[in-house]
Amino acid sequence: MAIDYKILISKKIDENSTVDIRSQILQIAVYDEFKAYEAYAKIIEKFGNINPFSNIKEAEAVHYSVLISLMQKYSVEVPINDWADKIDVPNTIIECCELGVASEINNIAMYNHLLNYAQDSDIIDVLFRLQAASYNNHLPSFRACVQNHYNSGNLPESGVDMMQKMQEYQEMINNIMSGNIDESLISKLIPNINKEFLAGAGSGAGVAYLLNELLKKATDTEIKE
């Protein structure tokens, strides 16, 4: 079965494609896990073997390996991991952590979308488990990285009224925590992000700080390394 890389980049199922839905689901998922792995690997290459990137990079390798096993079971062609040359690493570690927050939110949204189409019980189980890993482990770890940075006195310089901005974004964060999220929402939360690769010129510090504070209030999930 052929692979449509436009579908993989869009991370959206195309019901009119000649590629069957099951194949699209698995190919989209594994391609996104490839992207996360390569992004975190590039960050480690630039800044050294630092957490949370080193731990999460290894987790991403496990994630795509599980998906590849399913693809072999269902005779689904594995897409080429061509992300290594497409990743641009931000200039600071805090920007990388902000990037991690946005990437994991985007990953959660992707799995929400794919689960709407999944029919096979084993695929549904894997998608749920991978989504849970992003929500319960990866996102809190990157959130903690951002929080620690700003708690150290590195507050973003901005004339924006923080309380007003937090109120504006509260409804969006509530949607995120309930699973009702999409790329347009993410772009509103972090407007400077490179939506195609999620590995370009890091997110805006002020908005990422707000996102971090609201996420901290919205969930009491324990951070697991």
Coordinates of N, CA and C in Angstrom, one line a residue:
M1 N 0.8 -1.2 0.0 CA 0.0 0.0 0.0 C 0.9 1.2 0.0
A2 N 0.6 2.2 -0.9 CA 1.4 3.4 -1.0 C 1.2 4.3 0.3
I3 N 2.1 5.2 0.4 CA 2.1 6.2 1.5 C 1.9 7.6 1.0
D4 N 0.9 8.3 1.5 CA 0.7 9.7 1.1 C 1.3 10.6 2.2
Y5 N 2.4 11.2 1.9 CA 3.1 11.9 3.0 C 2.4 13.3 3.3
K6 N 1.5 13.7 2.4 CA 0.7 14.9 2.6 C -0.2 14.6 3.8
I7 N -0.8 13.4 3.8 CA -1.7 13.0 4.9 C -0.9 12.9 6.2
L8 N 0.3 12.4 6.1 CA 1.1 12.2 7.3 C 1.5 13.6 8.0
I9 N 1.8 14.5 7.1 CA 2.2 15.8 7.6 C 0.9 16.6 8.2
S10 N -0.2 16.4 7.5 CA -1.4 17.0 8.0 C -1.9 16.4 9.3
K11 N -1.6 15.1 9.5 CA -2.1 14.4 10.7 C -3.6 14.3 10.7
K12 N -4.2 14.3 9.6 CA -5.7 14.2 9.4 C -6.0 13.0 8.5
I13 N -7.0 12.2 8.9 CA -7.5 11.2 8.1 C -8.2 11.7 6.9
D14 N -7.8 11.2 5.7 CA -8.5 11.6 4.4 C -9.4 10.4 4.0
E15 N -10.7 10.6 4.2 CA -11.7 9.5 4.0 C -11.8 9.2 2.5
N16 N -11.3 10.1 1.6 CA -11.4 9.9 0.2 C -10.1 9.3 -0.4
S17 N -9.1 9.1 0.5 CA -7.8 8.6 0.0 C -7.9 7.1 -0.4
T18 N -7.0 6.8 -1.4 CA -6.9 5.3 -1.7 C -6.2 4.5 -0.7
V19 N -5.6 5.2 0.3 CA -4.9 4.5 1.4 C -6.0 4.2 2.4
D20 N -6.1 2.9 2.9 CA -7.2 2.6 3.8 C -7.0 3.3 5.1
I21 N -8.1 3.4 5.9 CA -8.1 4.2 7.1 C -7.2 3.6 8.1
R22 N -7.1 2.3 8.3 CA -6.2 1.6 9.3 C -4.8 2.0 9.0
S23 N -4.4 2.0 7.7 CA -3.0 2.3 7.3 C -2.7 3.8 7.6
Q24 N -3.7 4.6 7.3 CA -3.5 6.1 7.6 C -3.3 6.3 9.1
I25 N -4.1 5.7 9.9 CA -4.0 5.8 11.4 C -2.6 5.5 11.8
L26 N -2.1 4.3 11.5 CA -0.8 3.8 12.0 C 0.3 4.6 11.4
Q27 N 0.2 5.0 10.1 CA 1.3 5.8 9.4 C 1.4 7.2 10.0
I28 N 0.2 7.8 10.2 CA 0.2 9.2 10.8 C 0.9 9.1 12.2
A29 N 0.5 8.1 13.0 CA 1.0 8.0 14.4 C 2.5 7.8 14.4
V30 N 3.0 6.8 13.7 CA 4.4 6.5 13.7 C 5.2 7.7 13.1
Y31 N 4.7 8.4 12.1 CA 5.4 9.5 11.5 C 5.6 10.6 12.5
D32 N 4.5 10.8 13.3 CA 4.6 11.9 14.4 C 5.6 11.5 15.5
E33 N 5.6 10.2 15.8 CA 6.5 9.7 16.8 C 8.0 9.8 16.3
F34 N 8.2 9.6 15.1 CA 9.5 9.8 14.4 C 9.9 11.2 14.6
K35 N 9.0 12.1 14.3 CA 9.3 13.6 14.4 C 9.7 14.0 15.8
A36 N 8.9 13.5 16.8 CA 9.3 13.8 18.2 C 10.6 13.3 18.6
Y37 N 10.9 12.1 18.2 CA 12.2 11.5 18.5 C 13.3 12.3 17.9
E38 N 13.2 12.6 16.6 CA 14.3 13.4 16.0 C 14.5 14.8 16.5
A39 N 13.3 15.4 16.9 CA 13.4 16.8 17.5 C 14.2 16.7 18.8
Y40 N 13.8 15.8 19.7 CA 14.5 15.7 21.0 C 15.9 15.2 20.8
A41 N 16.2 14.4 19.9 CA 17.6 14.0 19.6 C 18.4 15.2 19.2
K42 N 17.9 16.0 18.3 CA 18.6 17.2 17.9 C 18.9 18.2 19.0
I43 N 17.9 18.3 19.9 CA 18.1 19.2 21.1 C 19.2 18.6 22.0
I44 N 19.2 17.3 22.2 CA 20.3 16.7 23.0 C 21.7 16.9 22.3
E45 N 21.7 16.8 21.0 CA 22.9 17.0 20.2 C 23.5 18.4 20.4
K46 N 22.5 19.3 20.5 CA 23.0 20.7 20.6 C 23.3 21.1 22.1
F47 N 22.5 20.7 23.1 CA 22.7 21.1 24.4 C 23.2 20.1 25.4
G48 N 23.4 18.9 24.9 CA 23.9 17.8 25.8 C 22.8 16.9 26.3
N49 N 23.2 15.9 27.0 CA 22.2 14.8 27.4 C 21.4 15.3 28.6
I50 N 20.5 16.3 28.4 CA 19.8 16.9 29.5 C 18.4 16.4 29.6
N51 N 17.8 16.3 30.8 CA 16.4 16.0 31.0 C 15.6 17.3 30.9
P52 N 14.3 17.1 30.5 CA 13.6 15.9 30.3 C 13.8 15.3 28.9
F53 N 14.6 15.9 28.1 CA 14.7 15.5 26.7 C 15.3 14.1 26.5
S54 N 16.3 13.8 27.3 CA 16.9 12.4 27.2 C 15.9 11.3 27.5
N55 N 15.2 11.5 28.6 CA 14.2 10.5 29.0 C 13.1 10.3 28.0
I56 N 12.6 11.5 27.5 CA 11.4 11.5 26.6 C 11.8 11.0 25.3
K57 N 13.1 11.3 24.8 CA 13.5 10.8 23.5 C 13.5 9.2 23.5
E58 N 14.0 8.6 24.6 CA 13.9 7.2 24.7 C 12.5 6.6 24.7
A59 N 11.6 7.3 25.4 CA 10.2 6.9 25.4 C 9.6 7.0 24.0
E60 N 10.0 8.0 23.2 CA 9.5 8.1 21.8 C 10.0 6.9 21.0
A61 N 11.2 6.5 21.2 CA 11.7 5.3 20.5 C 10.8 4.1 20.8
V62 N 10.4 3.9 22.1 CA 9.5 2.8 22.4 C 8.2 3.0 21.8
H63 N 7.7 4.2 21.7 CA 6.4 4.5 21.1 C 6.4 4.1 19.6
Y64 N 7.4 4.5 18.9 CA 7.3 4.2 17.4 C 7.6 2.7 17.2
S65 N 8.3 2.0 18.1 CA 8.6 0.6 18.0 C 7.3 -0.2 18.2
V66 N 6.4 0.2 19.1 CA 5.1 -0.4 19.4 C 4.3 -0.3 18.1
L67 N 4.3 0.9 17.6 CA 3.4 1.2 16.4 C 3.9 0.4 15.2
I68 N 5.2 0.2 15.0 CA 5.8 -0.6 13.9 C 5.4 -2.0 14.1
S69 N 5.4 -2.5 15.3 CA 4.9 -3.9 15.5 C 3.5 -4.1 15.1
L70 N 2.6 -3.1 15.3 CA 1.2 -3.2 14.8 C 1.2 -3.1 13.3
M71 N 2.0 -2.3 12.7 CA 2.1 -2.2 11.3 C 2.5 -3.5 10.6
Q72 N 3.4 -4.1 11.3 CA 3.8 -5.5 10.7 C 2.7 -6.5 10.8
K73 N 2.0 -6.4 11.9 CA 0.9 -7.3 12.1 C -0.2 -7.2 11.0
Y74 N -0.5 -5.9 10.7 CA -1.5 -5.6 9.7 C -1.0 -5.4 8.3
S75 N 0.3 -5.6 8.1 CA 0.9 -5.5 6.8 C 0.8 -4.1 6.2
V76 N 1.1 -3.1 7.1 CA 1.0 -1.7 6.8 C 2.5 -1.2 6.5
E77 N 2.7 -0.5 5.4 CA 4.0 0.0 5.1 C 4.4 1.1 6.1
V78 N 5.7 1.0 6.6 CA 6.2 2.0 7.5 C 6.8 3.1 6.7
P79 N 6.4 4.4 7.0 CA 6.9 5.5 6.3 C 8.4 5.7 6.6
I80 N 9.1 6.4 5.7 CA 10.5 6.7 5.9 C 10.6 7.8 7.0
N81 N 11.5 7.6 8.0 CA 11.8 8.7 8.9 C 12.7 9.7 8.3
D82 N 12.2 10.7 7.8 CA 13.0 11.7 7.1 C 13.0 13.1 7.8
W83 N 12.8 13.0 9.1 CA 12.7 14.2 9.9 C 14.1 14.8 10.3
A84 N 15.1 14.0 10.3 CA 16.4 14.5 10.8 C 16.9 15.8 10.2
D85 N 16.7 15.9 8.9 CA 17.2 17.1 8.2 C 16.1 18.2 8.1
K86 N 15.0 18.0 8.8 CA 13.9 19.0 8.7 C 13.8 19.8 10.1
I87 N 14.6 19.4 11.1 CA 14.4 19.9 12.4 C 15.4 21.1 12.6
D88 N 14.9 22.2 13.0 CA 15.7 23.4 13.4 C 15.5 23.5 15.0
V89 N 16.6 23.5 15.7 CA 16.5 23.5 17.1 C 16.5 25.0 17.6
P90 N 15.7 25.3 18.5 CA 15.7 26.7 19.1 C 17.0 27.0 19.7
N91 N 17.3 28.3 20.0 CA 18.6 28.8 20.5 C 18.8 28.6 22.0
T92 N 17.7 28.4 22.8 CA 17.8 28.3 24.2 C 17.1 27.0 24.7
I93 N 17.5 26.6 25.9 CA 16.8 25.4 26.5 C 15.4 25.7 26.8
I94 N 15.1 26.9 27.3 CA 13.7 27.2 27.7 C 12.8 27.2 26.4
E95 N 13.3 27.7 25.3 CA 12.5 27.6 24.1 C 12.3 26.2 23.7
C96 N 13.3 25.3 23.9 CA 13.1 23.9 23.6 C 12.0 23.3 24.5
C97 N 12.0 23.7 25.8 CA 10.9 23.2 26.7 C 9.6 23.7 26.3
E98 N 9.5 25.0 25.9 CA 8.2 25.5 25.4 C 7.8 24.8 24.1
L99 N 8.7 24.5 23.3 CA 8.5 23.7 22.1 C 7.9 22.3 22.5
G100 N 8.5 21.7 23.5 CA 8.1 20.4 24.0 C 6.6 20.4 24.5
V101 N 6.2 21.5 25.2 CA 4.8 21.7 25.6 C 3.9 21.7 24.4
A102 N 4.2 22.5 23.5 CA 3.4 22.6 22.3 C 3.3 21.3 21.5
S103 N 4.5 20.6 21.4 CA 4.5 19.4 20.6 C 3.7 18.3 21.3
E104 N 3.7 18.2 22.6 CA 2.9 17.2 23.3 C 1.4 17.5 23.2
I105 N 1.1 18.7 23.3 CA -0.3 19.1 23.2 C -0.8 18.7 21.8
N106 N 0.0 19.0 20.8 CA -0.3 18.7 19.4 C -0.5 17.1 19.2
N107 N 0.4 16.4 19.9 CA 0.4 14.9 19.9 C -0.9 14.4 20.5
I108 N -1.3 15.0 21.6 CA -2.6 14.6 22.2 C -3.8 14.8 21.3
A109 N -3.8 16.0 20.6 CA -4.8 16.3 19.7 C -4.9 15.3 18.5
M110 N -3.7 14.9 18.1 CA -3.6 14.0 16.9 C -4.2 12.7 17.3
Y111 N -3.9 12.2 18.5 CA -4.5 10.9 18.9 C -6.0 11.0 19.2
N112 N -6.5 12.1 19.6 CA -7.9 12.3 19.7 C -8.6 12.1 18.3
H113 N -7.9 12.7 17.3 CA -8.5 12.6 16.0 C -8.4 11.1 15.5
L114 N -7.3 10.5 15.6 CA -7.1 9.1 15.1 C -8.1 8.1 15.8
L115 N -8.3 8.4 17.1 CA -9.2 7.4 17.8 C -10.6 7.5 17.3
N116 N -11.0 8.6 16.7 CA -12.3 8.7 16.1 C -12.5 7.8 15.0
Y117 N -11.4 7.3 14.4 CA -11.5 6.4 13.2 C -11.1 5.0 13.5
A118 N -10.4 4.8 14.6 CA -9.9 3.4 14.9 C -11.0 2.4 15.2
Q119 N -10.9 1.2 14.6 CA -11.9 0.2 14.8 C -11.3 -1.1 15.5
D120 N -10.0 -1.3 15.3 CA -9.4 -2.5 15.9 C -9.0 -2.3 17.3
S121 N -9.4 -3.3 18.2 CA -9.2 -3.1 19.6 C -7.8 -2.9 20.0
D122 N -6.9 -3.6 19.4 CA -5.5 -3.5 19.7 C -4.9 -2.2 19.3
I123 N -5.3 -1.6 18.2 CA -4.9 -0.3 17.8 C -5.5 0.8 18.7
I124 N -6.7 0.6 19.1 CA -7.3 1.6 20.0 C -6.6 1.6 21.3
D125 N -6.2 0.4 21.8 CA -5.5 0.3 23.1 C -4.2 1.0 23.0
V126 N -3.4 0.8 21.9 CA -2.1 1.4 21.8 C -2.3 2.9 21.7
L127 N -3.2 3.4 20.9 CA -3.4 4.8 20.7 C -3.7 5.5 22.0
F128 N -4.6 4.9 22.8 CA -4.9 5.4 24.1 C -3.7 5.5 25.0
R129 N -2.9 4.4 25.0 CA -1.7 4.3 25.9 C -0.7 5.4 25.5
L130 N -0.5 5.6 24.2 CA 0.5 6.6 23.7 C 0.0 8.0 24.1
Q131 N -1.3 8.2 23.9 CA -1.9 9.5 24.3 C -1.7 9.8 25.8
A132 N -2.0 8.7 26.6 CA -1.8 8.9 28.0 C -0.4 9.2 28.4
A133 N 0.6 8.6 27.7 CA 2.0 8.9 28.0 C 2.3 10.4 27.8
S134 N 1.8 10.9 26.7 CA 2.0 12.3 26.4 C 1.3 13.2 27.4
Y135 N 0.1 12.9 27.8 CA -0.7 13.7 28.8 C -0.1 13.6 30.2
N136 N 0.1 12.4 30.6 CA 0.5 12.1 32.0 C 2.0 12.3 32.3
N137 N 2.8 12.0 31.3 CA 4.3 12.0 31.5 C 5.0 13.1 30.8
H138 N 4.9 13.2 29.5 CA 5.7 14.1 28.7 C 5.3 15.6 28.9
L139 N 4.0 15.8 28.8 CA 3.5 17.2 28.9 C 3.9 17.8 30.3
P140 N 3.6 17.0 31.4 CA 4.0 17.6 32.7 C 5.5 17.8 32.9
S141 N 6.3 17.0 32.3 CA 7.8 17.1 32.4 C 8.2 18.4 31.7
F142 N 7.7 18.7 30.5 CA 8.0 19.9 29.8 C 7.4 21.1 30.5
R143 N 6.2 20.9 31.1 CA 5.6 22.0 31.8 C 6.5 22.4 33.0
A144 N 7.0 21.4 33.7 CA 7.9 21.6 34.9 C 9.2 22.3 34.5
C145 N 9.7 22.0 33.3 CA 10.9 22.7 32.8 C 10.6 24.2 32.6
V146 N 9.5 24.5 32.0 CA 9.1 25.9 31.8 C 8.9 26.6 33.2
Q147 N 8.2 25.9 34.0 CA 7.8 26.4 35.4 C 9.1 26.7 36.2
N148 N 10.1 25.8 36.1 CA 11.3 26.0 36.9 C 12.1 27.2 36.4
H149 N 12.0 27.4 35.1 CA 12.7 28.5 34.5 C 12.2 29.8 35.0
Y150 N 10.8 30.0 34.9 CA 10.2 31.2 35.4 C 10.2 31.4 36.9
N151 N 10.2 30.3 37.6 CA 10.2 30.4 39.1 C 11.6 30.8 39.5
S152 N 12.6 30.7 38.7 CA 13.9 31.2 39.0 C 14.1 32.7 38.8
G153 N 13.0 33.4 38.5 CA 13.0 34.8 38.3 C 13.1 35.3 36.9
N154 N 13.0 34.3 35.9 CA 13.1 34.7 34.5 C 11.7 34.9 33.9
L155 N 10.9 35.8 34.5 CA 9.6 36.1 34.0 C 9.7 36.8 32.7
P156 N 8.7 36.5 31.8 CA 8.8 37.1 30.5 C 8.5 38.6 30.6
E157 N 9.2 39.4 29.8 CA 8.9 40.9 29.8 C 7.8 41.1 28.9
S158 N 6.7 41.7 29.5 CA 5.5 41.9 28.7 C 4.7 43.0 29.4
G159 N 4.0 43.9 28.6 CA 3.1 44.9 29.1 C 1.7 44.3 29.2
V160 N 1.5 43.1 28.8 CA 0.2 42.5 28.8 C -0.3 42.3 30.2
D161 N -1.5 42.6 30.6 CA -2.1 42.3 31.9 C -2.2 40.7 32.0
M162 N -1.4 40.1 32.9 CA -1.3 38.7 33.0 C -2.7 38.1 33.4
M163 N -3.4 38.7 34.3 CA -4.6 38.2 34.8 C -5.7 38.2 33.7
Q164 N -5.7 39.3 32.9 CA -6.7 39.3 31.8 C -6.4 38.3 30.8
K165 N -5.1 38.1 30.5 CA -4.7 37.1 29.5 C -5.0 35.7 30.0
M166 N -4.8 35.5 31.3 CA -5.1 34.1 31.8 C -6.6 33.8 31.7
Q167 N -7.4 34.8 31.9 CA -8.9 34.6 31.8 C -9.2 34.3 30.3
E168 N -8.6 35.0 29.4 CA -8.8 34.8 28.0 C -8.5 33.4 27.5
Y169 N -7.5 32.8 28.1 CA -7.0 31.5 27.7 C -7.6 30.4 28.6
Q170 N -8.3 30.7 29.7 CA -8.8 29.7 30.6 C -9.8 28.7 29.8
E171 N -10.7 29.2 29.0 CA -11.6 28.4 28.3 C -10.8 27.5 27.3
M172 N -9.8 28.0 26.7 CA -9.0 27.1 25.8 C -8.3 26.0 26.6
I173 N -7.8 26.3 27.7 CA -7.1 25.3 28.5 C -8.1 24.3 29.0
N174 N -9.3 24.7 29.4 CA -10.3 23.7 29.8 C -10.6 22.8 28.6
N175 N -10.7 23.3 27.4 CA -10.9 22.4 26.3 C -9.7 21.4 26.1
I176 N -8.5 21.9 26.3 CA -7.4 21.0 26.2 C -7.5 19.9 27.2
M177 N -7.8 20.2 28.4 CA -7.9 19.2 29.4 C -9.0 18.2 29.2
S178 N -10.0 18.6 28.5 CA -11.1 17.7 28.2 C -11.0 16.9 26.9
G179 N -9.8 17.2 26.2 CA -9.5 16.5 25.0 C -10.1 17.2 23.8
N180 N -10.7 18.3 23.9 CA -11.3 19.0 22.8 C -10.3 20.1 22.3
I181 N -9.3 19.6 21.5 CA -8.3 20.5 21.1 C -8.0 20.2 19.6
D182 N -7.5 21.2 18.9 CA -7.1 21.1 17.5 C -5.9 22.0 17.2
E183 N -5.5 22.0 16.0 CA -4.3 22.8 15.6 C -4.6 24.3 15.7
S184 N -5.8 24.7 15.3 CA -6.1 26.1 15.4 C -6.1 26.6 16.8
L185 N -6.5 25.8 17.8 CA -6.4 26.2 19.2 C -5.0 26.3 19.6
I186 N -4.2 25.4 19.2 CA -2.8 25.4 19.6 C -2.1 26.7 19.0
S187 N -2.4 27.0 17.8 CA -1.8 28.2 17.2 C -2.2 29.5 17.9
K188 N -3.4 29.5 18.5 CA -3.9 30.6 19.3 C -3.1 30.7 20.6
L189 N -2.8 29.6 21.2 CA -2.1 29.5 22.4 C -0.7 29.9 22.3
I190 N 0.0 29.4 21.2 CA 1.4 29.7 21.0 C 1.5 30.1 19.5
P191 N 1.3 31.4 19.2 CA 1.2 31.9 17.9 C 2.4 31.8 17.0
N192 N 3.6 31.7 17.6 CA 4.8 31.8 16.8 C 5.3 30.4 16.4
I193 N 4.6 29.4 16.8 CA 5.1 28.0 16.5 C 5.1 27.7 15.1
N194 N 6.1 26.9 14.6 CA 6.1 26.4 13.3 C 5.2 25.2 13.2
K195 N 4.0 25.4 12.7 CA 3.0 24.3 12.7 C 3.3 23.1 11.9
E196 N 4.1 23.3 10.9 CA 4.4 22.2 10.0 C 5.4 21.2 10.6
F197 N 6.4 21.7 11.3 CA 7.4 20.8 11.9 C 7.4 20.8 13.4
L198 N 6.8 21.8 14.0 CA 6.9 21.9 15.5 C 8.3 21.8 16.0
A199 N 9.2 22.4 15.2 CA 10.6 22.3 15.6 C 11.4 23.5 15.1
G200 N 10.7 24.6 14.9 CA 11.3 25.8 14.3 C 11.8 26.8 15.4
A201 N 11.3 28.0 15.2 CA 11.8 29.1 16.0 C 11.0 29.1 17.3
G202 N 11.2 28.4 18.3 CA 10.5 28.3 19.6 C 9.3 29.2 19.8
S203 N 8.5 28.9 20.8 CA 7.3 29.6 21.0 C 7.5 30.9 21.8
G204 N 6.5 31.8 21.8 CA 6.6 33.0 22.5 C 6.6 32.8 24.0
A205 N 7.6 33.4 24.7 CA 7.8 33.1 26.1 C 6.6 33.6 26.9
G206 N 6.0 34.7 26.6 CA 4.9 35.2 27.4 C 3.7 34.2 27.3
V207 N 3.3 33.8 26.1 CA 2.2 32.9 26.0 C 2.5 31.5 26.6
A208 N 3.7 31.1 26.4 CA 4.1 29.8 27.0 C 4.0 29.8 28.5
Y209 N 4.4 31.0 29.1 CA 4.3 31.2 30.6 C 2.8 31.0 31.0
L210 N 1.9 31.7 30.3 CA 0.5 31.6 30.6 C 0.0 30.2 30.5
L211 N 0.4 29.5 29.4 CA 0.0 28.2 29.2 C 0.5 27.3 30.3
N212 N 1.7 27.5 30.8 CA 2.3 26.7 31.9 C 1.5 26.9 33.1
E213 N 1.1 28.2 33.5 CA 0.4 28.5 34.7 C -1.0 27.9 34.7
L214 N -1.6 28.0 33.5 CA -3.0 27.4 33.4 C -3.0 25.9 33.5
L215 N -2.0 25.3 32.8 CA -1.9 23.8 32.9 C -1.6 23.4 34.3
K216 N -0.9 24.2 35.0 CA -0.5 23.8 36.4 C -1.8 23.8 37.3
K217 N -2.7 24.7 37.0 CA -4.0 24.8 37.7 C -5.0 23.8 37.3
A218 N -4.9 23.4 36.0 CA -5.9 22.5 35.5 C -5.7 21.0 35.8
T219 N -4.5 20.6 36.2 CA -4.2 19.2 36.5 C -3.3 19.1 37.6
D220 N -3.5 18.0 38.4 CA -2.5 17.7 39.5 C -1.8 16.4 39.2
T221 N -1.7 16.1 38.0 CA -1.0 14.9 37.6 C 0.5 14.9 38.1
E222 N 0.9 13.8 38.6 CA 2.3 13.7 39.1 C 3.2 13.5 38.0
I223 N 4.3 14.2 38.0 CA 5.3 14.1 37.0 C 6.1 12.8 37.1
K224 N 6.2 12.1 36.1 CA 6.9 10.8 36.1 C 8.0 10.9 35.1
E225 N 9.2 10.7 35.5 CA 10.4 10.7 34.6 C 10.6 9.3 34.0

